[in-house]
PDB file of C-alpha atoms and ligand atoms in Angstrom:
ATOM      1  CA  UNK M  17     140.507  35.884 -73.191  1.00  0.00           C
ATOM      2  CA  UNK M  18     140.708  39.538 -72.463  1.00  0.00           C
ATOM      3  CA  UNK M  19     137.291  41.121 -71.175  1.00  0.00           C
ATOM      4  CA  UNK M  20     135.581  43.392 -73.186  1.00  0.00           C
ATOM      5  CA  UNK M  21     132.537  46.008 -72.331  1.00  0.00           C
ATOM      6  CA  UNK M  22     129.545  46.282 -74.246  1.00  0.00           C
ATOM      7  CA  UNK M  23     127.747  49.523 -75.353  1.00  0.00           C
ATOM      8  CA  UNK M  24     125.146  48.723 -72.412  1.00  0.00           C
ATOM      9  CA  UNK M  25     127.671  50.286 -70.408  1.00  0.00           C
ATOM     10  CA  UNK M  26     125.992  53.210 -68.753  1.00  0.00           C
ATOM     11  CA  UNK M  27     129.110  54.359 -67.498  1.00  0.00           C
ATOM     12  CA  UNK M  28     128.871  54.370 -63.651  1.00  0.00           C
ATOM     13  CA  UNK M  29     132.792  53.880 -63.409  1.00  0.00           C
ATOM     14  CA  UNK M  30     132.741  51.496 -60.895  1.00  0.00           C
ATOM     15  CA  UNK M  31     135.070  48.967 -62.697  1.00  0.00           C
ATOM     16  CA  UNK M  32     137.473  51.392 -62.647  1.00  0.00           C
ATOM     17  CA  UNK M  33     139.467  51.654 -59.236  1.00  0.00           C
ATOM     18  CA  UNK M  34     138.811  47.500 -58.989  1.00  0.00           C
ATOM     19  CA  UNK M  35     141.346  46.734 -61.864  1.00  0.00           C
ATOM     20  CA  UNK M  36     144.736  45.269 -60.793  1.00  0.00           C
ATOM     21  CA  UNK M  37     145.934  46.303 -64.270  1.00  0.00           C
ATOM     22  CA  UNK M  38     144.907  49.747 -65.165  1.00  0.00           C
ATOM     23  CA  UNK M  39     143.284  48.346 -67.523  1.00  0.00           C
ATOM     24  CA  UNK M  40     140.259  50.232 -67.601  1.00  0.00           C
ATOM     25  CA  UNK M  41     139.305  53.697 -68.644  1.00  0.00           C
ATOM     26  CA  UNK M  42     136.378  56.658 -69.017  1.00  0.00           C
ATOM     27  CA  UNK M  43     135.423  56.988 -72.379  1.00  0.00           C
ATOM     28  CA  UNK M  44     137.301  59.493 -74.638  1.00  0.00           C
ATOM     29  CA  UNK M  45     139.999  59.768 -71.995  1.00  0.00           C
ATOM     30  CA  UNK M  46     143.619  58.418 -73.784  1.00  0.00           C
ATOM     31  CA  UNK M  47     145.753  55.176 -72.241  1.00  0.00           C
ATOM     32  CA  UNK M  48     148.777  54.408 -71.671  1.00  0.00           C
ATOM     33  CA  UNK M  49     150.919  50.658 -70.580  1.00  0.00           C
ATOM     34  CA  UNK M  50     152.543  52.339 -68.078  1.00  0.00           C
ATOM     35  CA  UNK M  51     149.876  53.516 -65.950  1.00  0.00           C
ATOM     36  CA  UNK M  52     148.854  50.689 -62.988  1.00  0.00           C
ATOM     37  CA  UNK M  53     152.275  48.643 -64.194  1.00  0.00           C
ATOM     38  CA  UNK M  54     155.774  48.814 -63.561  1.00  0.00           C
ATOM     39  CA  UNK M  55     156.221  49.419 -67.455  1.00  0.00           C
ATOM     40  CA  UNK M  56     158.196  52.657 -68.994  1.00  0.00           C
ATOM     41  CA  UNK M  57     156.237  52.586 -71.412  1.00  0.00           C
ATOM     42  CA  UNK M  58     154.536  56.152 -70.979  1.00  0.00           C
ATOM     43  CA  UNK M  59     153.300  56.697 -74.497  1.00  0.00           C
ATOM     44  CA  UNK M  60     149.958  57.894 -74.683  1.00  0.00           C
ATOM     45  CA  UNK M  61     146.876  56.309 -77.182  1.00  0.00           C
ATOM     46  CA  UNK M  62     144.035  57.256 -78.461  1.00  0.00           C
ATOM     47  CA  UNK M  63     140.673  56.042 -76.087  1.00  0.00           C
ATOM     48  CA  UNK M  64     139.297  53.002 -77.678  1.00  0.00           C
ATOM     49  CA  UNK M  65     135.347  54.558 -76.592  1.00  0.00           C
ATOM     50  CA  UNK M  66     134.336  57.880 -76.634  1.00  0.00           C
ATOM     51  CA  UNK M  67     130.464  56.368 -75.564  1.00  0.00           C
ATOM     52  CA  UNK M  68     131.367  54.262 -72.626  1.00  0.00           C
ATOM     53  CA  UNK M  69     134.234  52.992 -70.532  1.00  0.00           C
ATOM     54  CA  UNK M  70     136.612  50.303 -71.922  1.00  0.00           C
ATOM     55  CA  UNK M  71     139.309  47.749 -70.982  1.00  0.00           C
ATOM     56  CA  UNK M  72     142.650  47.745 -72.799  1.00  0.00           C
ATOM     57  CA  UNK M  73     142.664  44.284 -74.173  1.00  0.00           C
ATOM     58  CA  UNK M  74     147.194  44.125 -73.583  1.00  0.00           C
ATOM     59  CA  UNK M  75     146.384  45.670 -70.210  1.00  0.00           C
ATOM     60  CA  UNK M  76     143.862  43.348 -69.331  1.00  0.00           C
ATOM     61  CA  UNK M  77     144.736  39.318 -67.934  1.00  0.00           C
ATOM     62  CA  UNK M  78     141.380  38.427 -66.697  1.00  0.00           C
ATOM     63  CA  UNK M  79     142.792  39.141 -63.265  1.00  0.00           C
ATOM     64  CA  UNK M  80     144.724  36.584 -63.038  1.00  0.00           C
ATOM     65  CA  UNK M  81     147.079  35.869 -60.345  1.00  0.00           C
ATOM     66  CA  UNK M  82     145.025  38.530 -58.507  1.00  0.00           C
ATOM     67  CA  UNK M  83     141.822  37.680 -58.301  1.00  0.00           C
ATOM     68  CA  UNK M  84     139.706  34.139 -58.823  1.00  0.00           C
ATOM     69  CA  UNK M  85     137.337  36.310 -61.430  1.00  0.00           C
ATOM     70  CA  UNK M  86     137.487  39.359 -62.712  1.00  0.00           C
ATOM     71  CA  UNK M  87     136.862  42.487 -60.908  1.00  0.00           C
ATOM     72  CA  UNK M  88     134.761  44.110 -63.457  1.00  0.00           C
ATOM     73  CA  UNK M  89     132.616  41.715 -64.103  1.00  0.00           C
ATOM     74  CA  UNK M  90     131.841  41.491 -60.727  1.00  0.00           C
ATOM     75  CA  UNK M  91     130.887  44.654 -59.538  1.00  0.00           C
ATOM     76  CA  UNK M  92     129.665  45.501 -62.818  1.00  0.00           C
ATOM     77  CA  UNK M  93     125.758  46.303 -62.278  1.00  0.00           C
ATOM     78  CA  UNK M  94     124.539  45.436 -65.856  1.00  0.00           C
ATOM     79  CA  UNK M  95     126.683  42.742 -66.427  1.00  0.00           C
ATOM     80  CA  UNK M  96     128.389  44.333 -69.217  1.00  0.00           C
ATOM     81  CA  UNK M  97     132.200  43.230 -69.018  1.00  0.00           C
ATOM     82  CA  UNK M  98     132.010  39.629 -71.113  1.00  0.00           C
ATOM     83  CA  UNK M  99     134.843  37.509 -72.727  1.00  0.00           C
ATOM     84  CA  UNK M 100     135.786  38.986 -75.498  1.00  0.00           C
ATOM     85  CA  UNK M 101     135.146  35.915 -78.328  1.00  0.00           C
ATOM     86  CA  UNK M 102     137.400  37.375 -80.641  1.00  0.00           C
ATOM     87  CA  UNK M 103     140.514  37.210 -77.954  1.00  0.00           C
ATOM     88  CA  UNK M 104     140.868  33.864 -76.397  1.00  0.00           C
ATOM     89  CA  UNK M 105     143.729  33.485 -74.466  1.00  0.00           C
ATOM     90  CA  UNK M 106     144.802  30.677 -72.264  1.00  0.00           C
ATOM     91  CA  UNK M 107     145.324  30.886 -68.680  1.00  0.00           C
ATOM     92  CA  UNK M 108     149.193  30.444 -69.235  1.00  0.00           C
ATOM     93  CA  UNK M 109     149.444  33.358 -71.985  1.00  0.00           C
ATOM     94  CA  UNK M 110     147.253  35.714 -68.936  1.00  0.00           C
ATOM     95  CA  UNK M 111     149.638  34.775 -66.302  1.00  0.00           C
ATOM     96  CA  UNK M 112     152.813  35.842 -68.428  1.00  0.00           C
ATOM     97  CA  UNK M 113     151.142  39.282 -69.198  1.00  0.00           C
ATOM     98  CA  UNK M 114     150.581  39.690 -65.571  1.00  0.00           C
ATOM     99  CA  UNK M 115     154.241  38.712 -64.728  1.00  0.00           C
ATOM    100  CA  UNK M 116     155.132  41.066 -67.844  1.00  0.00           C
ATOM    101  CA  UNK M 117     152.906  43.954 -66.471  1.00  0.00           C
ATOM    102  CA  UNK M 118     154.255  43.960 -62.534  1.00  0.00           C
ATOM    103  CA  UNK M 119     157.644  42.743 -63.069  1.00  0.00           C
TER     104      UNK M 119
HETATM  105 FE1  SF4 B 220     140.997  44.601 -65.228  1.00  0.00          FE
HETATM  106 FE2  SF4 B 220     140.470  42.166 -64.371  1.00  0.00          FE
HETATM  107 FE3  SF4 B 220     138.606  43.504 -65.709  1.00  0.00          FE
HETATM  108 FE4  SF4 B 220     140.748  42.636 -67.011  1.00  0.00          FE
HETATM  109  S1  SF4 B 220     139.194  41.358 -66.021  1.00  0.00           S
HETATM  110  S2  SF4 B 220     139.857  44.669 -67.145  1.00  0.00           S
HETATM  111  S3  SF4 B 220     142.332  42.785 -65.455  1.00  0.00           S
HETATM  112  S4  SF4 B 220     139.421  44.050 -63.714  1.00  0.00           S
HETATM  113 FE1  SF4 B 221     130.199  50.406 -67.405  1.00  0.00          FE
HETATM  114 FE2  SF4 B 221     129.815  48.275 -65.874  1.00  0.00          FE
HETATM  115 FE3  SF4 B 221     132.085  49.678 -65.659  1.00  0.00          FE
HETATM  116 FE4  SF4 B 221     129.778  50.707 -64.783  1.00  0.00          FE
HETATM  117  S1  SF4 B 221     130.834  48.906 -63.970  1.00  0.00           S
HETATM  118  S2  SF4 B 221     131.335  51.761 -66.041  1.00  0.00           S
HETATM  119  S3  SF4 B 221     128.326  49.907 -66.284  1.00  0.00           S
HETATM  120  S4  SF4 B 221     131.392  48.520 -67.457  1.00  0.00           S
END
C-alpha cells in the first residue's frame, strides 16, 4: 500500500530529499509525475496538503526495488508516514509502478 502522512506532521521536510520517487512534497506546493521519474508527464496538480507535507499515492511504491523499507518512515521523527489502509497494494502491483516510474 502506498504511504500516507498524518496531520502530526510538523513539517521538518526531512522525508523529502530521501524519496526515490519524488513522491513527496511541502504543503501547498503543486506536483507533478514527471518530477524524480523518467515520465513526460509534466502536468502540474493541485497540492494534496496545504497543512503539512504529503506523498503522492501514484508516485509512491513503498520504495520498492530501492530500499528494504521506506525512506520516510524511517527518518521520519514522529513516526508519521503509515500504510495508507485505504490503498493496499501488493508487492507485485509496487514493483510495476517502480518499473513504470524509471523506465
Ligand atoms: Fe517515497 Fe518510499 Fe516514502 Fe513512498 S515510501 S513516499 S516511495 S520514500
Ligand atoms: Fe512530516 Fe515526518 Fe516528513 Fe518531517 S519527516 S516533514 S514530520 S512526514
Amino acid at each position: 500500500m502506498a504511504i500516507i502522512i498524518t496531520d502530526d506532521c510538523i513539517n521538518c521536510g526531512a522525508c523529502e530529499p530521501e524519496c526515490p520517487n519524488n513522491a513527496i512534497y511541502e504543503s501547498d506546493v503543486d506536483w507533478s509525475m514527471s518530477e524524480g521519474t523518467s515520465l513526460k508527464d509534466e502536468q502540474r496538480h493541485d497540492a494534496i496538503s496545504e497543512e503539512f507535507y504529503f506523498i503522492v499515492p501514484s508516485k509512491c511504491t513503498e520504495c520498492q526495488g530501492f530500499h528494504d523499507e521506506p525512506q520516510c518512515a524511517a527518518v521520519c521523527p514522529v513516526d508519521c508516514c503509515l500504510p495508507d489502509p485505504e490503498r493496499e497494494e501488493t508487492e507485485e502491483v509496487l514493483l510495476a509502478r517502480k518499473k513504470a516510474l524509471h523506465e
